[in-house]
Amino acid sequence: MIKNLFTLNTISKKLLFILMSVALISSTTVIVAFSAYELTSAKQEQIESLNSLSNMMSPNITTALMFNDTEALQELINPILTRSDVMSVIVNNKLGKQLAAVYSTEYLQDLQHVIEVDKRLLLDNQYYGELKITANNSYINDRVQFYIKFISSLTLFSFIVSLFISLLLRRRFLNPILYLAQTADKITKSNDYSLRAEQLSQDEVGQLTNCFNDMLYTIEQREHLLENQVKVRTKELEKANSQLHQYAYQDGLTDLPNRRYFYEKLHALISKKEITFALIFIDLDGFKEVNDSLGHDYGDLLLHQVANRLKNCICENDIIARLGGDEFTLILQGVSDQLKAAEVADRIQKSLMQCIQIKKEKVYVTASIGLTFYPTDGHTVEELVKRADQAMYLSKRKGRNRYEFFSFLMEEQAMEKRKLIEEMKIALIENQFELYYQPIFSIDGTTVAKAEALIRWNHPTKGIVGPNDFIPIAEKNGLIGSIGHFVKSQAVSDAVEFNNLSNIPIQVSVNTSPLEIDRAGEWVEQWIRASKRYDLQPHTILIEVTENTLMDPDSKIKHHLKRLNDVDIDIAIDDFGVGYSSLAYLQRLDIDILKIDRSFIQDLDINENSIALVKAIITMAHNLEVKVVAEGVETHQQFLLLKQLECDFIQGYYFSKPIKNKSLSNGTSIKNHFKLYKVTL
């Protein structure tokens, strides 16, 4: 606290320090000068006093000296010693001999600081001797002590007066500044810029006060402007935040909660204790057809109306959201049994099956629905969503427009499917796929004219896996392109080898997945490049496509088939009779072979209708100059009937099962090999 008292931490203390310093320096200067003057004056006065004394005593002493009266001399000088400063008085004759002397008791104690006054004793200008008076500094010391007391009193008085005057001056000078500082501190603490400082003087401090007030006015105006801007900006931010929240959690097309809201709500529900709910996944059937036929505008309007219908199918506490595309989801809170969930699913089905009017168009859609329950079917969001999705896709596989409840068998099948996909990727890398060939005989049953390439998977643990077990999955998971590329390359290579070994030309037919056929014609380019690379003989390759692939034989498909025919690659329609296409495409497209589906052949020997249908197909094809292959011939009776109906080629287990291509590389002719194989059946 004492340290803070003497710390110059305020302008008041600093000003007081300056004033007091000036006063003390001035006083000290005056005192020093006055003291020096007084000291010099005191010494001079002492000398003059001693001279006066010697002048006054010299006549009498001179007279006594004339008569050599030593007693008189002694009596004359003794009184001089009564002065406190006189230490000794000595009278010498003109010869310098001491005639009389008197000494004080302090004479021998202090011989350093003495004053000597010598007086020549003259009478009528005749010299008789000398008077010596020796004095100490006691007179000066007395004067010094007196002046010290006086100066000390004067200094104290001056200090008090200076302090008082300094305080008065400080108050007078500092009051405007201190008032300004207090006002600034008050404004700082209150943040009230409407306050103003009063002008207490007309000097520079007054000008500073005016500038300070002008600054406050400017700050106040800016603060008002800033407050208005902040209010406006705050409203804009609140509005933007509301819009962002809406964009973040609401689907802009249907005004339903979106995927993000759905997942956050699902997490929140699962985090609660002792709660049950049903999770429903909905995927619209036929939505893509609406988009493709009527346009995306109609598709958007359809989704909006579907959303409104779904809202009417649930309770107030239930949650509905759009995940994206044509997928919706429902959360039925408090529902834990299949009966109540099935009631909601039924309402949804019935509601969506009703005609939807979009502008002037009438649209019909259905829904594939999957249902799961918490916590029965899963304890995490990921498990529930995955299993509801699995149940929904099961509904689609079973024909759509239905609902399915999740079962753990379903998940096992899904896991097995995922495992199969990964194994197919490995199989492509490790060349586990290979081609088998089933011979296609001429109607005489002895000549092998063609061989169909059939892919097999030589699985490291399952053995040989047929195409029906993995091709559909490959088509749905983007692997059919890689598999198709392998089939093309291997089939072309094998075709070259077969024809080098065979005495007669063998045409190799290759199945082509509809997913491989692109309208840009890249699949055609691949066949043309392969044909040129291996320098294939004409009609060595026969490409088999399904009827549905040619359902819409536009100019591009027709152009691509024409390009294949130009390089002598033939086209066959596989599984003829089971598709949905029109027979008109047979006239418009360059088709070389019709392959009658095995479903028509298997009842040929017991069903007259099958005979009539097969006969009609063969007759129609021959009229169009198209050859016919009968698939799935397994009995001798079927072979005889087809021969009677003038079918061109026969394919089936009655003649030969698919044969591994490596078994044909031993140099034996293909024809002889097939004959030997037939005999063993």
JSON list of N, CA, C and O in Angstrom, two decimals, residues 516-545:
[
{"chain": "A", "resi": 516, "resn": "GLU", "atom": "N", "xyz": [-25.21, -55.81, -71.79]},
{"chain": "A", "resi": 516, "resn": "GLU", "atom": "CA", "xyz": [-23.99, -55.56, -72.56]},
{"chain": "A", "resi": 516, "resn": "GLU", "atom": "C", "xyz": [-24.27, -54.75, -73.83]},
{"chain": "A", "resi": 516, "resn": "GLU", "atom": "O", "xyz": [-23.37, -54.14, -74.40]},
{"chain": "A", "resi": 517, "resn": "ILE", "atom": "N", "xyz": [-25.52, -54.77, -74.26]},
{"chain": "A", "resi": 517, "resn": "ILE", "atom": "CA", "xyz": [-25.88, -54.10, -75.51]},
{"chain": "A", "resi": 517, "resn": "ILE", "atom": "C", "xyz": [-26.15, -52.63, -75.23]},
{"chain": "A", "resi": 517, "resn": "ILE", "atom": "O", "xyz": [-27.14, -52.28, -74.59]},
{"chain": "A", "resi": 518, "resn": "ASP", "atom": "N", "xyz": [-25.27, -51.79, -75.67]},
{"chain": "A", "resi": 518, "resn": "ASP", "atom": "CA", "xyz": [-25.44, -50.35, -75.48]},
{"chain": "A", "resi": 518, "resn": "ASP", "atom": "C", "xyz": [-25.77, -49.71, -76.82]},
{"chain": "A", "resi": 518, "resn": "ASP", "atom": "O", "xyz": [-25.34, -50.17, -77.88]},
{"chain": "A", "resi": 519, "resn": "ARG", "atom": "N", "xyz": [-26.53, -48.65, -76.76]},
{"chain": "A", "resi": 519, "resn": "ARG", "atom": "CA", "xyz": [-26.98, -48.00, -77.99]},
{"chain": "A", "resi": 519, "resn": "ARG", "atom": "C", "xyz": [-25.85, -47.26, -78.69]},
{"chain": "A", "resi": 519, "resn": "ARG", "atom": "O", "xyz": [-25.97, -46.88, -79.85]},
{"chain": "A", "resi": 520, "resn": "ALA", "atom": "N", "xyz": [-24.76, -47.04, -77.97]},
{"chain": "A", "resi": 520, "resn": "ALA", "atom": "CA", "xyz": [-23.63, -46.36, -78.61]},
{"chain": "A", "resi": 520, "resn": "ALA", "atom": "C", "xyz": [-22.87, -47.30, -79.54]},
{"chain": "A", "resi": 520, "resn": "ALA", "atom": "O", "xyz": [-22.10, -46.85, -80.38]},
{"chain": "A", "resi": 521, "resn": "GLY", "atom": "N", "xyz": [-23.08, -48.60, -79.38]},
{"chain": "A", "resi": 521, "resn": "GLY", "atom": "CA", "xyz": [-22.48, -49.57, -80.29]},
{"chain": "A", "resi": 521, "resn": "GLY", "atom": "C", "xyz": [-21.11, -50.07, -79.90]},
{"chain": "A", "resi": 521, "resn": "GLY", "atom": "O", "xyz": [-20.42, -50.68, -80.71]},
{"chain": "A", "resi": 522, "resn": "GLU", "atom": "N", "xyz": [-20.70, -49.87, -78.64]},
{"chain": "A", "resi": 522, "resn": "GLU", "atom": "CA", "xyz": [-19.39, -50.34, -78.22]},
{"chain": "A", "resi": 522, "resn": "GLU", "atom": "C", "xyz": [-19.31, -51.86, -78.27]},
{"chain": "A", "resi": 522, "resn": "GLU", "atom": "O", "xyz": [-18.26, -52.43, -78.60]},
{"chain": "A", "resi": 523, "resn": "TRP", "atom": "N", "xyz": [-20.41, -52.54, -77.93]},
{"chain": "A", "resi": 523, "resn": "TRP", "atom": "CA", "xyz": [-20.42, -54.01, -77.96]},
{"chain": "A", "resi": 523, "resn": "TRP", "atom": "C", "xyz": [-20.18, -54.53, -79.38]},
{"chain": "A", "resi": 523, "resn": "TRP", "atom": "O", "xyz": [-19.54, -55.57, -79.58]},
{"chain": "A", "resi": 524, "resn": "VAL", "atom": "N", "xyz": [-20.69, -53.81, -80.38]},
{"chain": "A", "resi": 524, "resn": "VAL", "atom": "CA", "xyz": [-20.46, -54.19, -81.78]},
{"chain": "A", "resi": 524, "resn": "VAL", "atom": "C", "xyz": [-18.99, -54.00, -82.14]},
{"chain": "A", "resi": 524, "resn": "VAL", "atom": "O", "xyz": [-18.39, -54.85, -82.81]},
{"chain": "A", "resi": 525, "resn": "GLU", "atom": "N", "xyz": [-18.40, -52.87, -81.67]},
{"chain": "A", "resi": 525, "resn": "GLU", "atom": "CA", "xyz": [-17.00, -52.60, -81.94]},
{"chain": "A", "resi": 525, "resn": "GLU", "atom": "C", "xyz": [-16.11, -53.70, -81.37]},
{"chain": "A", "resi": 525, "resn": "GLU", "atom": "O", "xyz": [-15.11, -54.10, -81.99]},
{"chain": "A", "resi": 526, "resn": "GLN", "atom": "N", "xyz": [-16.46, -54.20, -80.18]},
{"chain": "A", "resi": 526, "resn": "GLN", "atom": "CA", "xyz": [-15.67, -55.27, -79.58]},
{"chain": "A", "resi": 526, "resn": "GLN", "atom": "C", "xyz": [-15.67, -56.52, -80.46]},
{"chain": "A", "resi": 526, "resn": "GLN", "atom": "O", "xyz": [-14.62, -57.17, -80.64]},
{"chain": "A", "resi": 527, "resn": "TRP", "atom": "N", "xyz": [-16.85, -56.89, -81.00]},
{"chain": "A", "resi": 527, "resn": "TRP", "atom": "CA", "xyz": [-16.93, -58.07, -81.86]},
{"chain": "A", "resi": 527, "resn": "TRP", "atom": "C", "xyz": [-16.16, -57.86, -83.17]},
{"chain": "A", "resi": 527, "resn": "TRP", "atom": "O", "xyz": [-15.47, -58.77, -83.66]},
{"chain": "A", "resi": 528, "resn": "ILE", "atom": "N", "xyz": [-16.28, -56.66, -83.71]},
{"chain": "A", "resi": 528, "resn": "ILE", "atom": "CA", "xyz": [-15.59, -56.38, -84.98]},
{"chain": "A", "resi": 528, "resn": "ILE", "atom": "C", "xyz": [-14.07, -56.42, -84.77]},
{"chain": "A", "resi": 528, "resn": "ILE", "atom": "O", "xyz": [-13.32, -56.99, -85.59]},
{"chain": "A", "resi": 529, "resn": "ARG", "atom": "N", "xyz": [-13.59, -55.85, -83.66]},
{"chain": "A", "resi": 529, "resn": "ARG", "atom": "CA", "xyz": [-12.15, -55.88, -83.38]},
{"chain": "A", "resi": 529, "resn": "ARG", "atom": "C", "xyz": [-11.66, -57.31, -83.19]},
{"chain": "A", "resi": 529, "resn": "ARG", "atom": "O", "xyz": [-10.57, -57.69, -83.66]},
{"chain": "A", "resi": 530, "resn": "ALA", "atom": "N", "xyz": [-12.47, -58.12, -82.46]},
{"chain": "A", "resi": 530, "resn": "ALA", "atom": "CA", "xyz": [-12.07, -59.53, -82.24]},
{"chain": "A", "resi": 530, "resn": "ALA", "atom": "C", "xyz": [-12.04, -60.30, -83.55]},
{"chain": "A", "resi": 530, "resn": "ALA", "atom": "O", "xyz": [-11.15, -61.13, -83.79]},
{"chain": "A", "resi": 531, "resn": "SER", "atom": "N", "xyz": [-13.01, -60.01, -84.41]},
{"chain": "A", "resi": 531, "resn": "SER", "atom": "CA", "xyz": [-13.06, -60.71, -85.70]},
{"chain": "A", "resi": 531, "resn": "SER", "atom": "C", "xyz": [-11.84, -60.39, -86.55]},
{"chain": "A", "resi": 531, "resn": "SER", "atom": "O", "xyz": [-11.24, -61.27, -87.19]},
{"chain": "A", "resi": 532, "resn": "LYS", "atom": "N", "xyz": [-11.44, -59.12, -86.57]},
{"chain": "A", "resi": 532, "resn": "LYS", "atom": "CA", "xyz": [-10.28, -58.72, -87.36]},
{"chain": "A", "resi": 532, "resn": "LYS", "atom": "C", "xyz": [-8.99, -59.23, -86.73]},
{"chain": "A", "resi": 532, "resn": "LYS", "atom": "O", "xyz": [-8.04, -59.60, -87.44]},
{"chain": "A", "resi": 533, "resn": "ARG", "atom": "N", "xyz": [-8.93, -59.24, -85.40]},
{"chain": "A", "resi": 533, "resn": "ARG", "atom": "CA", "xyz": [-7.71, -59.68, -84.72]},
{"chain": "A", "resi": 533, "resn": "ARG", "atom": "C", "xyz": [-7.39, -61.13, -85.03]},
{"chain": "A", "resi": 533, "resn": "ARG", "atom": "O", "xyz": [-6.23, -61.50, -85.28]},
{"chain": "A", "resi": 534, "resn": "TYR", "atom": "N", "xyz": [-8.43, -62.00, -85.01]},
{"chain": "A", "resi": 534, "resn": "TYR", "atom": "CA", "xyz": [-8.22, -63.43, -85.23]},
{"chain": "A", "resi": 534, "resn": "TYR", "atom": "C", "xyz": [-8.46, -63.85, -86.68]},
{"chain": "A", "resi": 534, "resn": "TYR", "atom": "O", "xyz": [-8.36, -65.04, -87.01]},
{"chain": "A", "resi": 535, "resn": "ASP", "atom": "N", "xyz": [-8.80, -62.88, -87.53]},
{"chain": "A", "resi": 535, "resn": "ASP", "atom": "CA", "xyz": [-9.04, -63.16, -88.95]},
{"chain": "A", "resi": 535, "resn": "ASP", "atom": "C", "xyz": [-10.05, -64.30, -89.10]},
{"chain": "A", "resi": 535, "resn": "ASP", "atom": "O", "xyz": [-9.79, -65.34, -89.74]},
{"chain": "A", "resi": 536, "resn": "LEU", "atom": "N", "xyz": [-11.21, -64.12, -88.46]},
{"chain": "A", "resi": 536, "resn": "LEU", "atom": "CA", "xyz": [-12.23, -65.17, -88.43]},
{"chain": "A", "resi": 536, "resn": "LEU", "atom": "C", "xyz": [-12.81, -65.40, -89.83]},
{"chain": "A", "resi": 536, "resn": "LEU", "atom": "O", "xyz": [-13.00, -64.46, -90.61]},
{"chain": "A", "resi": 537, "resn": "GLN", "atom": "N", "xyz": [-13.11, -66.67, -90.09]},
{"chain": "A", "resi": 537, "resn": "GLN", "atom": "CA", "xyz": [-13.81, -67.01, -91.32]},
{"chain": "A", "resi": 537, "resn": "GLN", "atom": "C", "xyz": [-15.26, -66.53, -91.24]},
{"chain": "A", "resi": 537, "resn": "GLN", "atom": "O", "xyz": [-15.81, -66.38, -90.15]},
{"chain": "A", "resi": 538, "resn": "PRO", "atom": "N", "xyz": [-15.89, -66.29, -92.36]},
{"chain": "A", "resi": 538, "resn": "PRO", "atom": "CA", "xyz": [-17.29, -65.83, -92.34]},
{"chain": "A", "resi": 538, "resn": "PRO", "atom": "C", "xyz": [-18.18, -66.82, -91.58]},
{"chain": "A", "resi": 538, "resn": "PRO", "atom": "O", "xyz": [-18.00, -68.04, -91.66]},
{"chain": "A", "resi": 539, "resn": "HIS", "atom": "N", "xyz": [-19.11, -66.26, -90.84]},
{"chain": "A", "resi": 539, "resn": "HIS", "atom": "CA", "xyz": [-20.14, -67.01, -90.11]},
{"chain": "A", "resi": 539, "resn": "HIS", "atom": "C", "xyz": [-19.55, -67.94, -89.06]},
{"chain": "A", "resi": 539, "resn": "HIS", "atom": "O", "xyz": [-20.14, -68.98, -88.72]},
{"chain": "A", "resi": 540, "resn": "THR", "atom": "N", "xyz": [-18.39, -67.56, -88.52]},
{"chain": "A", "resi": 540, "resn": "THR", "atom": "CA", "xyz": [-17.79, -68.35, -87.44]},
{"chain": "A", "resi": 540, "resn": "THR", "atom": "C", "xyz": [-18.48, -68.06, -86.11]},
{"chain": "A", "resi": 540, "resn": "THR", "atom": "O", "xyz": [-18.58, -68.95, -85.25]},
{"chain": "A", "resi": 541, "resn": "ILE", "atom": "N", "xyz": [-18.96, -66.84, -85.93]},
{"chain": "A", "resi": 541, "resn": "ILE", "atom": "CA", "xyz": [-19.57, -66.44, -84.67]},
{"chain": "A", "resi": 541, "resn": "ILE", "atom": "C", "xyz": [-21.06, -66.19, -84.87]},
{"chain": "A", "resi": 541, "resn": "ILE", "atom": "O", "xyz": [-21.48, -65.57, -85.85]},
{"chain": "A", "resi": 542, "resn": "LEU", "atom": "N", "xyz": [-21.85, -66.69, -83.91]},
{"chain": "A", "resi": 542, "resn": "LEU", "atom": "CA", "xyz": [-23.29, -66.45, -83.87]},
{"chain": "A", "resi": 542, "resn": "LEU", "atom": "C", "xyz": [-23.62, -65.81, -82.52]},
{"chain": "A", "resi": 542, "resn": "LEU", "atom": "O", "xyz": [-23.37, -66.41, -81.47]},
{"chain": "A", "resi": 543, "resn": "ILE", "atom": "N", "xyz": [-24.13, -64.61, -82.56]},
{"chain": "A", "resi": 543, "resn": "ILE", "atom": "CA", "xyz": [-24.45, -63.89, -81.32]},
{"chain": "A", "resi": 543, "resn": "ILE", "atom": "C", "xyz": [-25.93, -64.11, -80.98]},
{"chain": "A", "resi": 543, "resn": "ILE", "atom": "O", "xyz": [-26.81, -63.83, -81.80]},
{"chain": "A", "resi": 544, "resn": "GLU", "atom": "N", "xyz": [-26.18, -64.64, -79.78]},
{"chain": "A", "resi": 544, "resn": "GLU", "atom": "CA", "xyz": [-27.55, -64.89, -79.33]},
{"chain": "A", "resi": 544, "resn": "GLU", "atom": "C", "xyz": [-28.03, -63.75, -78.44]},
{"chain": "A", "resi": 544, "resn": "GLU", "atom": "O", "xyz": [-27.36, -63.41, -77.46]},
{"chain": "A", "resi": 545, "resn": "VAL", "atom": "N", "xyz": [-29.18, -63.18, -78.80]},
{"chain": "A", "resi": 545, "resn": "VAL", "atom": "CA", "xyz": [-29.81, -62.13, -77.99]},
{"chain": "A", "resi": 545, "resn": "VAL", "atom": "C", "xyz": [-31.23, -62.56, -77.69]},
{"chain": "A", "resi": 545, "resn": "VAL", "atom": "O", "xyz": [-31.81, -63.36, -78.42]}
]
